[in-house]
């Protein structure tokens, strides 16, 4: 088949790599976001997908806009390739109907959830935030409504209760790539058997912002644990000390009542549970300090954290500094400069 490929970030570049290496289909053109400055570089840099296309000598388009007259021009340029199908994975911009319907078989999109669950911009992070034990990939037909297209194929993936969203995403990518490769080999049959999504089962997720990442210590331990996992690597779960220091939380662990009792054998349960949410408790076991925080349902162990602007480190090393003290609290409302 003759394919158009829409994508921008590294995860999408991995699928493009596989399509190029396999060589089963002709990639007529690659469409990616325009070059932008990144990091400390003031020079515009190509997206990972653009870089792969350039390396492979593929026709590359980096449209500034797909709307209005610019969109009409883009439509005419892409229509000239007479493609059979467009593959869309993490392109990063809305594709107009005229463009996604132009190929003979239309367009297909790879989405990081089991649709109709978690339509939107943060499906992998939201699967962890919601404490799901299973997620996956859905290959859908591209339609006018976001992530509401007919389903072509899916693959389920178990979620480990300790992994971060970044780790889960990395583990998911090979399965997503393989789903597309396998589905392209029988795309006519899959399109003929495509099934509509059940709108009654649809759920949604939005792009995560830094102000979504602040911990409410009155929440249950499991919810906070999932927030720390789901917000890693971005936008990174965070809290504030009584002194106003911004702390980024990278890893945590759930503890049973028995674990807590073993760490604080001289403190009875009633005294422990009388502590206010956010209270910091420092225990020492096998010569190492352990950092626990009181939550709305018990205690959560913080395994790895970071003072804003400093390097991340294990809790034991962090506690050797002077920022946190036993009995102090994670507390205080963030000010505007800390929501970055």
Coordinates of N, CA and C in Angstrom, one line a residue, residues 146-256:
X146 N -12.7 13.7 18.4 CA -11.4 13.1 18.9 C -11.6 11.8 19.6
X147 N -10.8 10.8 19.1 CA -10.7 9.5 19.6 C -12.1 8.8 19.7
X148 N -13.0 9.1 18.8 CA -14.3 8.5 18.7 C -14.6 7.7 17.5
X149 N -13.5 7.3 16.8 CA -13.6 6.6 15.5 C -13.9 5.1 15.7
X150 N -14.4 4.5 14.7 CA -14.7 3.0 14.8 C -13.4 2.3 15.1
X151 N -13.5 1.2 15.9 CA -12.4 0.5 16.3 C -12.0 -0.6 15.3
X152 N -10.8 -0.7 15.0 CA -10.2 -1.7 14.1 C -9.6 -2.9 14.8
X153 N -8.8 -2.6 15.8 CA -8.1 -3.7 16.5 C -7.6 -3.1 17.9
X154 N -7.3 -4.0 18.8 CA -6.8 -3.6 20.1 C -5.8 -4.6 20.6
X155 N -5.0 -4.2 21.6 CA -4.2 -5.1 22.4 C -4.2 -4.6 23.8
X156 N -4.4 -5.6 24.7 CA -4.4 -5.3 26.2 C -3.0 -5.4 26.8
X157 N -2.7 -4.6 27.8 CA -1.5 -4.6 28.5 C -1.7 -4.4 30.0
X158 N -1.1 -5.3 30.8 CA -1.3 -5.2 32.2 C -0.5 -4.1 32.8
X159 N -1.0 -3.4 33.8 CA -0.3 -2.3 34.4 C 0.3 -2.8 35.8
X160 N 1.6 -2.6 35.9 CA 2.3 -2.9 37.2 C 2.0 -1.8 38.2
X161 N 1.6 -2.2 39.4 CA 1.3 -1.2 40.4 C 2.4 -0.4 40.9
X162 N 3.6 -0.6 40.4 CA 4.8 0.2 40.9 C 5.4 1.0 39.8
X163 N 5.0 0.8 38.6 CA 5.7 1.5 37.5 C 5.1 2.9 37.3
X164 N 6.0 3.8 36.8 CA 5.6 5.1 36.4 C 5.0 5.2 35.1
X165 N 4.3 6.3 34.7 CA 3.7 6.4 33.4 C 4.8 6.4 32.3
X166 N 6.0 6.9 32.6 CA 7.1 6.9 31.6 C 7.5 5.4 31.4
X167 N 7.6 4.7 32.4 CA 8.0 3.2 32.3 C 7.0 2.4 31.6
X168 N 5.7 2.7 31.9 CA 4.6 2.0 31.2 C 4.6 2.3 29.8
X169 N 4.7 3.6 29.4 CA 4.7 4.0 28.0 C 5.8 3.3 27.2
X170 N 7.0 3.3 27.8 CA 8.2 2.6 27.2 C 7.9 1.1 26.9
X171 N 7.2 0.5 27.9 CA 6.9 -0.9 27.8 C 5.8 -1.2 26.8
X172 N 4.9 -0.2 26.6 CA 3.8 -0.3 25.7 C 4.2 -0.2 24.2
X173 N 5.2 0.6 24.0 CA 5.5 1.0 22.6 C 5.7 -0.2 21.6
X174 N 6.5 -1.2 22.0 CA 6.6 -2.3 21.1 C 5.3 -3.0 20.7
X175 N 4.4 -3.1 21.7 CA 3.1 -3.7 21.4 C 2.2 -2.8 20.5
X176 N 2.3 -1.5 20.6 CA 1.6 -0.6 19.8 C 2.1 -0.6 18.3
X177 N 3.4 -0.7 18.2 CA 4.0 -0.7 16.9 C 3.6 -2.0 16.2
X178 N 3.7 -3.1 16.9 CA 3.3 -4.4 16.3 C 1.8 -4.5 16.0
X179 N 1.0 -3.8 16.8 CA -0.4 -3.8 16.4 C -0.7 -3.2 15.1
X180 N 0.0 -2.1 14.8 CA -0.1 -1.4 13.5 C 0.4 -2.2 12.4
X181 N 1.6 -2.8 12.6 CA 2.2 -3.6 11.6 C 1.2 -4.8 11.2
X182 N 0.7 -5.5 12.2 CA -0.2 -6.6 11.9 C -1.5 -6.2 11.3
X183 N -2.0 -5.1 11.8 CA -3.3 -4.6 11.3 C -3.2 -4.1 9.8
X184 N -2.1 -3.5 9.4 CA -1.9 -3.1 8.0 C -2.0 -4.3 7.1
X185 N -1.5 -5.5 7.5 CA -1.5 -6.7 6.7 C -2.9 -7.2 6.4
X186 N -3.9 -6.8 7.2 CA -5.3 -7.2 6.9 C -6.3 -6.0 7.1
X187 N -5.8 -4.9 6.6 CA -6.6 -3.6 6.8 C -7.9 -3.7 6.1
X188 N -8.0 -4.3 4.9 CA -9.3 -4.3 4.3 C -10.4 -5.0 5.1
X189 N -10.0 -6.2 5.7 CA -10.9 -7.0 6.5 C -11.2 -6.2 7.8
X190 N -10.3 -5.5 8.4 CA -10.5 -4.8 9.6 C -11.5 -3.6 9.4
X191 N -11.3 -2.9 8.3 CA -12.2 -1.8 8.0 C -13.6 -2.3 7.7
X192 N -13.7 -3.4 7.1 CA -15.1 -4.0 6.8 C -15.8 -4.4 8.1
X193 N -15.0 -4.8 9.1 CA -15.5 -5.3 10.4 C -15.4 -4.3 11.5
X194 N -15.1 -3.0 11.2 CA -14.9 -2.0 12.2 C -16.1 -1.8 13.0
X195 N -15.9 -1.7 14.3 CA -17.1 -1.6 15.2 C -17.2 -0.2 15.9
X196 N -18.4 0.4 15.9 CA -18.5 1.7 16.6 C -18.2 1.6 18.0
X197 N -17.7 2.7 18.6 CA -17.5 2.8 20.0 C -18.8 2.9 20.8
X198 N -18.9 2.4 22.0 CA -20.0 2.5 22.9 C -19.9 3.8 23.6
X199 N -20.7 4.8 23.2 CA -20.7 6.2 23.7 C -21.0 6.2 25.2
X200 N -21.8 5.2 25.7 CA -22.2 5.2 27.1 C -21.0 4.8 28.0
X201 N -20.0 4.2 27.4 CA -18.8 3.8 28.1 C -17.6 4.7 28.0
X202 N -17.8 5.8 27.3 CA -16.7 6.7 27.0 C -16.3 7.5 28.3
X203 N -15.0 7.6 28.5 CA -14.4 8.4 29.5 C -13.3 9.3 28.9
X204 N -12.9 10.4 29.6 CA -12.1 11.4 28.9 C -10.9 11.7 29.9
X205 N -9.8 12.2 29.2 CA -8.7 12.7 30.0 C -8.1 13.9 29.2
X206 N -7.6 14.8 30.0 CA -7.1 16.1 29.4 C -5.5 16.1 29.6
X207 N -4.9 17.1 28.9 CA -3.5 17.3 29.1 C -3.2 17.6 30.6
X208 N -2.2 17.0 31.2 CA -1.9 17.3 32.6 C -1.0 18.5 32.7
X209 N -1.4 19.4 33.7 CA -0.7 20.6 33.9 C 0.0 20.6 35.3
X210 N 1.1 21.4 35.5 CA 1.8 21.4 36.8 C 0.8 21.6 38.0
X211 N -0.2 22.4 37.8 CA -1.1 22.6 39.0 C -2.0 21.4 39.2
X212 N -2.0 20.4 38.3 CA -2.7 19.2 38.6 C -1.8 18.3 39.5
X213 N -0.6 18.6 39.6 CA 0.4 17.7 40.2 C 0.6 17.9 41.7
X214 N 0.0 18.9 42.3 CA 0.2 19.1 43.7 C -0.6 18.1 44.5
X215 N 0.0 17.5 45.5 CA -0.5 16.5 46.3 C -1.5 17.1 47.4
X216 N -2.6 16.4 47.5 CA -3.5 16.7 48.7 C -3.3 15.6 49.7
X217 N -2.7 15.8 50.8 CA -2.3 14.8 51.7 C -3.5 14.2 52.4
X218 N -4.6 14.8 52.3 CA -5.8 14.2 52.9 C -6.5 13.1 52.1
X219 N -5.9 13.0 50.8 CA -6.4 11.9 50.0 C -5.9 10.5 50.5
X220 N -6.5 9.5 50.0 CA -6.0 8.1 50.4 C -4.6 7.8 49.9
X221 N -3.9 7.0 50.6 CA -2.5 6.6 50.3 C -2.4 6.1 48.8
X222 N -3.3 5.3 48.4 CA -3.3 4.7 47.1 C -3.5 5.8 46.0
X223 N -4.4 6.7 46.3 CA -4.6 7.8 45.3 C -3.3 8.6 45.1
X224 N -2.7 8.9 46.2 CA -1.4 9.7 46.2 C -0.3 9.0 45.5
X225 N -0.2 7.7 45.8 CA 0.8 6.8 45.2 C 0.6 6.8 43.7
X226 N -0.7 6.7 43.2 CA -0.9 6.7 41.8 C -0.7 8.0 41.2
X227 N -0.9 9.1 41.9 CA -0.6 10.4 41.4 C 0.9 10.6 41.2
X228 N 1.7 10.1 42.2 CA 3.2 10.2 42.0 C 3.7 9.4 40.8
X229 N 3.1 8.2 40.7 CA 3.5 7.3 39.5 C 3.0 7.9 38.2
X230 N 1.8 8.4 38.2 CA 1.2 8.9 36.9 C 1.8 10.2 36.4
X231 N 2.3 11.0 37.4 CA 2.9 12.3 37.0 C 4.4 12.2 36.7
X232 N 4.9 11.0 36.7 CA 6.3 10.8 36.5 C 6.5 10.2 35.0
X233 N 7.2 10.9 34.1 CA 8.2 12.0 34.3 C 7.6 13.4 34.3
X234 N 6.4 13.6 33.8 CA 5.9 14.9 33.7 C 4.4 14.9 34.0
X235 N 3.9 15.9 34.6 CA 4.5 17.2 35.1 C 5.2 17.1 36.4
X236 N 5.3 15.9 37.0 CA 6.0 15.6 38.2 C 5.2 16.0 39.5
X237 N 4.8 15.0 40.3 CA 4.0 15.2 41.5 C 4.9 16.1 42.4
X238 N 4.2 17.0 43.2 CA 4.9 18.0 44.0 C 4.1 18.3 45.2
X239 N 4.9 18.8 46.2 CA 4.3 19.3 47.4 C 5.2 20.4 48.0
X240 N 4.7 21.1 49.0 CA 5.5 22.2 49.6 C 5.7 22.0 51.1
X241 N 6.8 22.3 51.6 CA 7.1 22.2 53.0 C 6.5 23.4 53.8
X242 N 6.6 23.3 55.1 CA 6.1 24.4 55.9 C 6.9 25.7 55.7
X243 N 8.1 25.5 55.2 CA 9.0 26.7 55.0 C 8.8 27.2 53.6
X244 N 8.0 26.6 52.8 CA 7.7 27.0 51.4 C 8.6 26.4 50.4
X245 N 9.4 25.4 50.7 CA 10.3 24.8 49.7 C 9.4 23.9 48.8
X246 N 9.7 23.9 47.5 CA 8.9 23.1 46.6 C 9.7 21.7 46.4
X247 N 9.0 20.6 46.7 CA 9.5 19.3 46.6 C 8.9 18.5 45.5
X248 N 9.7 17.9 44.6 CA 9.2 17.1 43.6 C 9.3 15.6 44.0
X249 N 8.2 14.9 43.9 CA 8.1 13.5 44.3 C 8.2 12.5 43.1
X250 N 9.2 11.7 43.1 CA 9.4 10.8 42.0 C 8.9 9.4 42.2
X251 N 9.1 8.8 43.4 CA 8.7 7.4 43.6 C 8.1 7.3 45.1
X252 N 7.2 6.3 45.2 CA 6.6 6.1 46.5 C 6.3 4.6 46.6
X253 N 5.9 4.2 47.8 CA 5.5 2.8 48.0 C 4.4 2.7 49.1
X254 N 3.4 1.8 48.8 CA 2.3 1.6 49.7 C 2.8 0.7 50.9
X255 N 2.3 1.0 52.1 CA 2.7 0.2 53.3 C 1.5 -0.3 54.0
X256 N 1.6 -1.5 54.5 CA 0.5 -2.1 55.2 C 0.6 -1.6 56.7

